[in-house]
Coordinates of C-alpha atoms and ligand atoms in Angstrom, one line a residue:
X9 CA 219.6 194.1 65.8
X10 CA 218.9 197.0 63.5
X11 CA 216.9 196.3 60.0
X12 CA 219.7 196.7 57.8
X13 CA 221.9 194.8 59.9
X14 CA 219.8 192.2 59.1
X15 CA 219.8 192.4 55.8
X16 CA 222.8 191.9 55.3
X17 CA 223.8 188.6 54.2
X18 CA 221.0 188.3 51.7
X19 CA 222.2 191.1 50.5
X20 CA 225.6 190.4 50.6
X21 CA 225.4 187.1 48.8
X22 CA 223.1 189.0 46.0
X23 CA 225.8 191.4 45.8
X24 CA 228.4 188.1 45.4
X25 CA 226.7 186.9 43.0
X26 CA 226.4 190.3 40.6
X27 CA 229.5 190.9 41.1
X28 CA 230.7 187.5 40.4
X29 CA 229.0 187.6 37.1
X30 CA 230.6 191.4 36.2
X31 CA 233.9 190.1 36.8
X32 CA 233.2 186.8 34.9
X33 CA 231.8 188.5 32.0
X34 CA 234.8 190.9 31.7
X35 CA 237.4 187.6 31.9
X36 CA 235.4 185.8 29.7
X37 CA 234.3 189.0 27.2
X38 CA 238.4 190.4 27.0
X39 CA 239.8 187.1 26.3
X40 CA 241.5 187.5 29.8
X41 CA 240.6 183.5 30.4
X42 CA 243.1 182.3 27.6
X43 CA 244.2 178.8 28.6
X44 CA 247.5 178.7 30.5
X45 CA 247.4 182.8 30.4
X46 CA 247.9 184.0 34.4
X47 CA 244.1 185.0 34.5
X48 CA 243.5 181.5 33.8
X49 CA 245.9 179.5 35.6
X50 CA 246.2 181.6 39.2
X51 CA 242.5 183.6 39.2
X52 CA 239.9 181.6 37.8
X53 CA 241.3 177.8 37.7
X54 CA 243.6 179.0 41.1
X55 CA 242.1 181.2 43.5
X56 CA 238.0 181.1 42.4
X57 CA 237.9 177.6 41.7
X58 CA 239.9 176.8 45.2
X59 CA 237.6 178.8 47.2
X60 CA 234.2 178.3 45.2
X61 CA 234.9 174.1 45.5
X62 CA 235.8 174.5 49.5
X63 CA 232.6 176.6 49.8
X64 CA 230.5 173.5 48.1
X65 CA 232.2 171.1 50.1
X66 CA 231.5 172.4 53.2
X67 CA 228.0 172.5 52.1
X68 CA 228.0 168.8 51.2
X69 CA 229.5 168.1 54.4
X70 CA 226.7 169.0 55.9
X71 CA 224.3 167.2 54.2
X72 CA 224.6 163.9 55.4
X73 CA 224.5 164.5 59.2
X74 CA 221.8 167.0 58.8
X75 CA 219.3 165.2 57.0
X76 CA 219.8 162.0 59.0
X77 CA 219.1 164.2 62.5
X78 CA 216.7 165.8 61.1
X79 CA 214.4 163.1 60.2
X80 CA 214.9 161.6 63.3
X81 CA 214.0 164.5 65.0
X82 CA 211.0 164.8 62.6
X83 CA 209.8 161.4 63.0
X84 CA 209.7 161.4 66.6
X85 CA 208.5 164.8 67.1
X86 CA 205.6 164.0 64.3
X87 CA 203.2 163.4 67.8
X88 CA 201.0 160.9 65.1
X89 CA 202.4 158.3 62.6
X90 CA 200.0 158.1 60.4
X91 CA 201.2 161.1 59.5
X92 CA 204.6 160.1 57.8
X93 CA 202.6 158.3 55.7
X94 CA 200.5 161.1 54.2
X95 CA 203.7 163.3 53.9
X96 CA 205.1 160.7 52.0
X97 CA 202.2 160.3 49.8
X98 CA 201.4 164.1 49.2
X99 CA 204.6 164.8 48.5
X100 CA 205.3 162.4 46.2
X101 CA 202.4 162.8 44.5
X102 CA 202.5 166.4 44.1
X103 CA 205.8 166.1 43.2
X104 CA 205.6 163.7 40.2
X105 CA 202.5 166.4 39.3
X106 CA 204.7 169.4 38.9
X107 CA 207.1 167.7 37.2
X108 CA 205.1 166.1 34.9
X109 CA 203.0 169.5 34.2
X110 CA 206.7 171.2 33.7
X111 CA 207.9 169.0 31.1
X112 CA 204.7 168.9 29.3
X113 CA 204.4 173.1 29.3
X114 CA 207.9 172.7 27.9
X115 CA 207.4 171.1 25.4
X116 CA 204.0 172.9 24.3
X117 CA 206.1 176.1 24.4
X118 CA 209.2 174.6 22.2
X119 CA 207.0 172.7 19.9
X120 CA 205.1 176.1 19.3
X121 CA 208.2 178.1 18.7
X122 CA 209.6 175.6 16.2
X123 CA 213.1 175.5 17.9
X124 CA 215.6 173.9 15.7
X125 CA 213.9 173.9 12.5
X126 CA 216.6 174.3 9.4
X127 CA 219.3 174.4 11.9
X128 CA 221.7 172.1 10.3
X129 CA 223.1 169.1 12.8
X130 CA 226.9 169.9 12.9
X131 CA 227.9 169.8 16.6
X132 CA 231.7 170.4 17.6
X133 CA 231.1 168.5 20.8
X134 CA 231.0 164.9 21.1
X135 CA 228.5 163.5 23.7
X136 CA 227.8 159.7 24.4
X137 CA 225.2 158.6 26.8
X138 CA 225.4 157.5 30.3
X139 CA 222.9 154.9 31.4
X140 CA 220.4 156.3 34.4
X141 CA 219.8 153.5 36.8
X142 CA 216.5 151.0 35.7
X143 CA 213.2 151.8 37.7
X144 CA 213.6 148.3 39.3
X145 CA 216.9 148.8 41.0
X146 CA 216.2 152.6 42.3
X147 CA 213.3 150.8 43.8
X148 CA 215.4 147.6 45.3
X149 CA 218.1 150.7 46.0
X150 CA 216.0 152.7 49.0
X151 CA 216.9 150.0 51.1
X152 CA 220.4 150.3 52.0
X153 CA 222.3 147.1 52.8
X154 CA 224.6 149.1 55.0
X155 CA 223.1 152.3 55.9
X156 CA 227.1 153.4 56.9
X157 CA 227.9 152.7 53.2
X158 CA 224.9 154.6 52.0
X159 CA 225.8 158.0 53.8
X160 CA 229.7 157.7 52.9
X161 CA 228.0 157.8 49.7
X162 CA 225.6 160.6 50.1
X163 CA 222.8 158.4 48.5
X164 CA 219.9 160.5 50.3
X165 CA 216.9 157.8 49.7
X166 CA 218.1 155.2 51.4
X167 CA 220.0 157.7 54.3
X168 CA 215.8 158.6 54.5
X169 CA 214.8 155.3 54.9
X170 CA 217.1 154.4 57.2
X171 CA 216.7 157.7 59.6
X172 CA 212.9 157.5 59.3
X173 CA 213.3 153.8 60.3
X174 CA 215.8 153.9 63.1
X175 CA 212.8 157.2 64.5
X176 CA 210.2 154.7 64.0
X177 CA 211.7 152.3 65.9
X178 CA 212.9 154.9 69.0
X179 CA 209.3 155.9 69.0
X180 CA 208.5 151.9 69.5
X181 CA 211.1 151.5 72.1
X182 CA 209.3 154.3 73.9
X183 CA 210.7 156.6 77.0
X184 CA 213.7 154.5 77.0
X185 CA 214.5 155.8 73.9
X186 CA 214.3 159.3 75.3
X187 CA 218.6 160.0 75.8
X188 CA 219.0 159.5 72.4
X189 CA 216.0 161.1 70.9
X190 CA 217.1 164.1 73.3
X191 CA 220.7 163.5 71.8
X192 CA 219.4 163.8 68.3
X193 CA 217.6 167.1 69.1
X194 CA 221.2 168.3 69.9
X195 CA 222.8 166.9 67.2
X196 CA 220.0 168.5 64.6
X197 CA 220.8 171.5 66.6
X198 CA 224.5 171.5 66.4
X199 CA 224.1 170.8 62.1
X200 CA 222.2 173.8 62.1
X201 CA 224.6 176.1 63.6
X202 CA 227.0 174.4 61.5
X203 CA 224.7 175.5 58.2
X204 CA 224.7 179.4 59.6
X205 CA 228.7 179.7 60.0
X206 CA 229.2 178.1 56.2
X207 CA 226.3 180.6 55.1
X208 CA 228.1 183.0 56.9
X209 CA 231.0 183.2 54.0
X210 CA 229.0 182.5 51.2
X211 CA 228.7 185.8 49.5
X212 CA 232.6 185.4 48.6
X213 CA 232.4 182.4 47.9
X214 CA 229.3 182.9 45.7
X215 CA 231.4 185.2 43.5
X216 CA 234.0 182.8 43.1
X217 CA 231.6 180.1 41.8
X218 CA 230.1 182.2 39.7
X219 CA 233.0 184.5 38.6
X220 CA 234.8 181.0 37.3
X221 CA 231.4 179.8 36.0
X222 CA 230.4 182.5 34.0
X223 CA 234.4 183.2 33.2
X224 CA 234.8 179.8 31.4
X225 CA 231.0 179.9 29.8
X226 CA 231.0 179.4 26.2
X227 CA 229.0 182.5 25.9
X228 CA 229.6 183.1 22.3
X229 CA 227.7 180.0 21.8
X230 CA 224.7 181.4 23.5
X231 CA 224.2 183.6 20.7
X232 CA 224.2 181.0 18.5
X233 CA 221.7 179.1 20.3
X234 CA 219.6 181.7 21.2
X235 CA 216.4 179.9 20.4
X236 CA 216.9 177.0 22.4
X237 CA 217.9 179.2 25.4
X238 CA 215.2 181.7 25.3
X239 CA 212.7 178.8 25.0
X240 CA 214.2 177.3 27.9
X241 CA 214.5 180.3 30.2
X242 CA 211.3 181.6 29.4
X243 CA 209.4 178.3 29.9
X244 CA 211.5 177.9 33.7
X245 CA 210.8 181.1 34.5
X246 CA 206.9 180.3 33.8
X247 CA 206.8 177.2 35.7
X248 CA 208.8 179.2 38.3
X249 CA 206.6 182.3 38.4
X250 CA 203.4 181.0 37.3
X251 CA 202.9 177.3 37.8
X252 CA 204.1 177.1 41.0
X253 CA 203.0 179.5 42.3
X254 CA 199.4 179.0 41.0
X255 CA 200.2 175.2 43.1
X256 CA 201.2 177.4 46.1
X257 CA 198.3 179.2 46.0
X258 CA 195.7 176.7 45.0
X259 CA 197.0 174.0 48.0
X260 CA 197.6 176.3 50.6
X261 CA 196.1 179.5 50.5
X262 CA 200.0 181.2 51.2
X263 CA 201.0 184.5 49.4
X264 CA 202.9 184.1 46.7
X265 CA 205.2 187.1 46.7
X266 CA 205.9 186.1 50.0
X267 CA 207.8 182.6 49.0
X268 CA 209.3 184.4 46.3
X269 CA 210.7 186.9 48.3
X270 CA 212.1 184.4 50.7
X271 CA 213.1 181.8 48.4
X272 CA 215.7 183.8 46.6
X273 CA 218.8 183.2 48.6
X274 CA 218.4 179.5 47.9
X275 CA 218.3 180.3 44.4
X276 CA 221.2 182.0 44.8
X277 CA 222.9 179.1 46.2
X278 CA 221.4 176.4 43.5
X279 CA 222.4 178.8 41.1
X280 CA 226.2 179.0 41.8
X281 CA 226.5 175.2 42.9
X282 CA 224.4 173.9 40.2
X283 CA 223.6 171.3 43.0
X284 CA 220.2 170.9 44.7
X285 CA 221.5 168.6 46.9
X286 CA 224.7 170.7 48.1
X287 CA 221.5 173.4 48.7
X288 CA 219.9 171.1 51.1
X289 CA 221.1 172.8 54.1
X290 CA 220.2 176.2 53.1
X291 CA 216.7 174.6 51.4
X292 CA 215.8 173.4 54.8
X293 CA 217.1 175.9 56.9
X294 CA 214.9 178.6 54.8
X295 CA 211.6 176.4 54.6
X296 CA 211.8 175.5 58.6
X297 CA 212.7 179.2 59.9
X298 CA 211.4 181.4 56.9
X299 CA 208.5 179.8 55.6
X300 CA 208.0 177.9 58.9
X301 CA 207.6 174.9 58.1
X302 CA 207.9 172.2 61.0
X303 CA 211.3 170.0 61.0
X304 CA 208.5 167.2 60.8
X305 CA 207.8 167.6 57.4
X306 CA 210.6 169.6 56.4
X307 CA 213.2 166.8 57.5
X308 CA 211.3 164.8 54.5
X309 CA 209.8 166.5 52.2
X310 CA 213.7 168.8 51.5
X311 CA 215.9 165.9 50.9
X312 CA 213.2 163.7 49.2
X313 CA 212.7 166.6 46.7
X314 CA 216.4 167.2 46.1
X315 CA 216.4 163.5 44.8
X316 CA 212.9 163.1 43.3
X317 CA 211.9 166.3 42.5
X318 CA 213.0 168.0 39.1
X319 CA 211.1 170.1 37.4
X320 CA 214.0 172.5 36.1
X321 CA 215.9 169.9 34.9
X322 CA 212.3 168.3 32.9
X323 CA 212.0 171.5 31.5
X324 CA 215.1 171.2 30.1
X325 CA 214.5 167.6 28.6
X326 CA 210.7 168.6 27.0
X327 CA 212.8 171.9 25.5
X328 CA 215.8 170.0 24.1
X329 CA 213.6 166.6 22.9
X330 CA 212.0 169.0 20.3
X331 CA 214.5 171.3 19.7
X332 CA 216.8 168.4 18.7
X333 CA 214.2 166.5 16.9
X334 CA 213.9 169.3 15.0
X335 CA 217.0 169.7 13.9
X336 CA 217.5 166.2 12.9
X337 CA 214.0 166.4 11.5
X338 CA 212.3 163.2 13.3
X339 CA 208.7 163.4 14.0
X340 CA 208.0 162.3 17.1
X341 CA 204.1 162.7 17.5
X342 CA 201.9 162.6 20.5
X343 CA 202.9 159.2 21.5
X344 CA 206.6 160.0 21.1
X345 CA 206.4 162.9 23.1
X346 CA 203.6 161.2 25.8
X347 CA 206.8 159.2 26.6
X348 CA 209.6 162.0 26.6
X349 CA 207.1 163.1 29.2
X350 CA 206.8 159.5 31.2
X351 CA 210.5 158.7 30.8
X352 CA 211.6 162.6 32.3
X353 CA 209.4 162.2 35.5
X354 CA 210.6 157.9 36.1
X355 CA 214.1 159.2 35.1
X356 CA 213.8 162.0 38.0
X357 CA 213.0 159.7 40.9
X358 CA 215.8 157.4 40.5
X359 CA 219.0 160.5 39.7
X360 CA 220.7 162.9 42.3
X361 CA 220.1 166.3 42.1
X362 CA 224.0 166.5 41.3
X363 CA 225.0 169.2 38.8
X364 CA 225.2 167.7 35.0
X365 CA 222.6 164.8 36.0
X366 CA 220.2 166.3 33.6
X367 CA 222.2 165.5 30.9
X368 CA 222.4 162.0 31.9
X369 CA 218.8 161.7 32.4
X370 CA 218.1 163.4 28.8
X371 CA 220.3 160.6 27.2
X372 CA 218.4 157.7 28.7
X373 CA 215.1 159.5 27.0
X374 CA 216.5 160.0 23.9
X375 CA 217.6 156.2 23.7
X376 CA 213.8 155.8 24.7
X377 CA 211.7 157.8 21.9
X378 CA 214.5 156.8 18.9
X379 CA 216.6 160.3 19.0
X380 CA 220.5 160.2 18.6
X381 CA 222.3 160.6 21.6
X382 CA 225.0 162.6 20.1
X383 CA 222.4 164.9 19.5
X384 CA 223.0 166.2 22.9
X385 CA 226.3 167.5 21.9
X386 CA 224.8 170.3 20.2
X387 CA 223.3 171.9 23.4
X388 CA 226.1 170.5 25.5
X389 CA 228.1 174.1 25.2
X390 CA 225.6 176.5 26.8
X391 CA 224.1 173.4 29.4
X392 CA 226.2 174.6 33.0
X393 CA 224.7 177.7 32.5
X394 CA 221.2 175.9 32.0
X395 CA 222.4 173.7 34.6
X396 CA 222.5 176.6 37.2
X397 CA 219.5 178.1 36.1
X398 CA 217.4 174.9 35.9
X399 CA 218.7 174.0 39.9
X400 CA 217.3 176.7 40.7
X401 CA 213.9 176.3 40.1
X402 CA 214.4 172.6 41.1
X403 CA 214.6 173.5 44.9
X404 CA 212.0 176.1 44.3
X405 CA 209.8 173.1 43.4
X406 CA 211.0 171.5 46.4
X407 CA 209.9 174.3 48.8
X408 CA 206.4 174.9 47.2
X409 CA 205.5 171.5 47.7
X410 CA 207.3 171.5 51.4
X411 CA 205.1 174.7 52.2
X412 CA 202.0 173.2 50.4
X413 CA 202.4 169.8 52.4
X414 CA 203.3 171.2 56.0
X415 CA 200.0 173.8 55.2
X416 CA 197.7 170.9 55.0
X417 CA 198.9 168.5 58.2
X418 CA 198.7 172.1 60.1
X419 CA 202.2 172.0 60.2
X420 CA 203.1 175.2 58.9
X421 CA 203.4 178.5 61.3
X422 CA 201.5 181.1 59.0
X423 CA 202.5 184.1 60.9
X424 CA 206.6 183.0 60.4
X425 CA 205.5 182.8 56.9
X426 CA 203.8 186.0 56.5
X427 CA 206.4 188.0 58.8
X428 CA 209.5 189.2 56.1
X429 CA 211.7 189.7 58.9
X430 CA 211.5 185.7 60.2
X431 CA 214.8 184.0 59.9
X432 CA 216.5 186.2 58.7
X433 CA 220.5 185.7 59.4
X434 CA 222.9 187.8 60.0
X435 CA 226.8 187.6 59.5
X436 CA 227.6 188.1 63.1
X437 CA 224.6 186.8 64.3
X438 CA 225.6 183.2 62.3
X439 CA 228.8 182.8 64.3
X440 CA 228.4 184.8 67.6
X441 CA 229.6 183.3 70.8
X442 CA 227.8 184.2 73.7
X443 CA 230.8 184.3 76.5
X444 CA 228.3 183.6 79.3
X445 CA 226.9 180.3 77.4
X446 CA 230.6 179.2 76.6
X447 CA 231.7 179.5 80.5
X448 CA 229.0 177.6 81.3
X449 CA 229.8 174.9 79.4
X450 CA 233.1 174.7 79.7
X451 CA 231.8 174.5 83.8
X452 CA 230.0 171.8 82.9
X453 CA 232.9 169.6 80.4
X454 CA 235.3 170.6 83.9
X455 CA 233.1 168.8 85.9
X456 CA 232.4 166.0 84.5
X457 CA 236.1 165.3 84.2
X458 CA 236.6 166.1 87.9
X459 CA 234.4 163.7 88.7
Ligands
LIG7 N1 221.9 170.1 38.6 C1 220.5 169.7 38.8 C2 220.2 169.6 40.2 O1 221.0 169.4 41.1 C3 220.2 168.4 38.0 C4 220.4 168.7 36.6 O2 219.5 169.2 36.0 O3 221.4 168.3 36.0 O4 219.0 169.7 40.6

């Protein structure tokens, strides 16, 4: 396969995405997008929202099956048990960490700026709080009563403590259990096939998420908020660029420009689906044959930190706390902002990483320090765009600490990290048949049913 073959679909999904922004900008900038105008109603409503929704469902589809094979696959293929538990533990501490340090940095850098001060509170869009479920219940909620009910649901912690359950208990069973751990194998190898041929179209359906996205922005109202959105960009992109990647370094010894490198066609995806749990797939498929990360830990530590781990999304909430305390002039104090911080990282555990969740998450901590909720209204305008940018250093955070995790059990193949070629997929490679493999098994399904 030649080197620029290779490239391609990175590439190709980059170039999706610019593209998808161009055209978006020149809908949205011309006035082309005016409601009910044919723009509107057949392009960007019709034909991107169509294809751009399909693309994320397919993606979702996937999530389910894949994680629960996965973690079978990891947990029996973990060779000690004990193990489990320090993934667990690690990750979830180091988790909570960098979303805790996130949130705080945020709101250093806001407070410091003075966002929102003399702004006056007039906000166009009305926003009333939804409540994020109590500490308690998430807690009484990982175990599912009916583990079927949990995955038509897509309620990924207690699909993971069901999966890592029903591994523990095929590892207790013993070889007996051997068929159907093989079967699993198969199964997590079948998902993953499945995740290369929906890759395989994203970079159209990239533009179409974000041509419709950035089409239907309010983007005049990022000019009037430019504080708050400098302040929040700048502070992601320092927890992106340096924070984490001081944690990469510091835990695991593993080059930096190397993850970022490799880590930015699941931006792309988080970015256009606003989702990190739609990006699950292409999270673990990039940390297990990019990074190379074993399925062991990955099959954890991916779908645990789409659901627990937030950091973008705490970033947001530290920003907007004092930007809107600002603006309706409430002094919050170190005690007032010591629980912005505590409430951000509790709320985080218990919320999907589901686009708009942030939101959500930002109303239960406002109710919390005293703020008004319709507060919220006034960044509400310019928040899918933060939304998208935020998700994507969310399942940043999740591979850093996946990397940083697998490094320390020995679970990490350093020379797939360090190789820039590793993983790489390929358009035709994603959905290629071989013709000898496919006569073979169509041998094999004949005889069977001869017998
Ligand atoms: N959309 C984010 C995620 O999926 C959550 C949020 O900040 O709203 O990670």
């Amino acid at each position: 396969m030649s080197e620029e073959k290779k490239m391609s679909l990175t590439v190709k999904v980059l170039l999706g995405m610019v593209l998808g922004i161009i055209v978006g900008l020149v809908i949205n900038l011309t006035g082309m997008n005016s409601p009910g105008g044919f723009i509107d109603t057949y392009i960007v409503n019709g034909l991107f929202h169509v294809i751009g929704k399909m693309f994320v469902n397919a993606l979702k589809m996937l999530v389910v099956p894949l994680v629960f094979f996965s973690l079978i696959c990891g947990v029996c293929g973990i060779g000690d048990i004990r193990m489990l538990g320090r993934v667990g533990g690690k990750s979830f501490a180091l988790y909570m960490m960098t979303t805790a340090i996130a949130i705080a940095t945020a709101i250093l850098i806001a407070a410091s700026f003075g966002i929102g001060k003399g702004m006056d509170q007039v906000s166009d869009s009305a926003f009333s709080g939804k409540e994020s479920p109590p500490l308690t219940q998430v807690l009484i909620d990982i175990i599912p009563t009916n583990p079927i009910n949990a995955m038509a649901n897509g309620d990924m912690l207690p699909i993971i403590f069901f999966a890592i359950l029903v591994g523990i208990s095929m590892l207790l069973v013993g070889t007996k259990a051997r068929g159907f751990v093989e079967g699993a194998e198969v199964a997590n190898e079948i998902m993953m096939k499945m995740v290369n041929i929906v890759m395989s179209v994203a970079p159209y359906a990239v533009f179409a998420l974000i041509a419709k996205a950035v089409a239907t922005l309010g983007l005049g109202l990022l000019a009037s908020l430019a504080g708050y959105v400098s302040v929040l960009v700048g502070a992601l992109m320092i927890h992106l660029f340096v924070t984490l990647m001081i944690v990469l370094k510091v835990f695991s010894g593993l080059n930096p420009a190397m993850f970022l490198k490799k880590i930015r066609n699941v931006q792309v995806f988080a970015f256009s689906t606003a989702s990190s749990n739609a990006t699950i797939p292409v999270t673990m498929r990039t940390v297990t044959e990019r990074f190379g990360v074993n399925n062991s830990v990955a099959s954890f530590t991916v779908p645990f930190g789409a659901t627990i781990n937030m950091d973008g999304t705490a970033i947001m909430q530290g920003v907007a706390t004092v930007f809107i305390a600002n603006v309706y002039g409430v002094e919050l104090g170190v005690a007032g902002y010591l629980t912005v911080i505590l409430m951000s990282v509790l709320a985080s555990i218990g919320t999907a990483g589901v686009p708009g969740v942030g939101l959500i998450m930002l109303s239960m901590v406002f109710t919390q320090v005293g703020l008004p909720v319709e507060g919220i209204g006034l960044v509400l305008g310019v928040d899918r765009l933060m939304d998208m940018i935020r998700t994507a250093v969310n399942v940043s955070g999740d591979a850093t600490v996946s990397c940083v995790v697998a490094k320390s059990e020995g679970k990490l193949d350093t020379a797939v990290y360090n190789d820039p070629d590793a993983g790489m997929l390929d358009t035709d490679e994603a959905i290629h048949i071989d013709s000898a493999a496919e006569a073979e098994l169509a041998r094999a399904v004949q005889s069977t049913h001869d017998k």
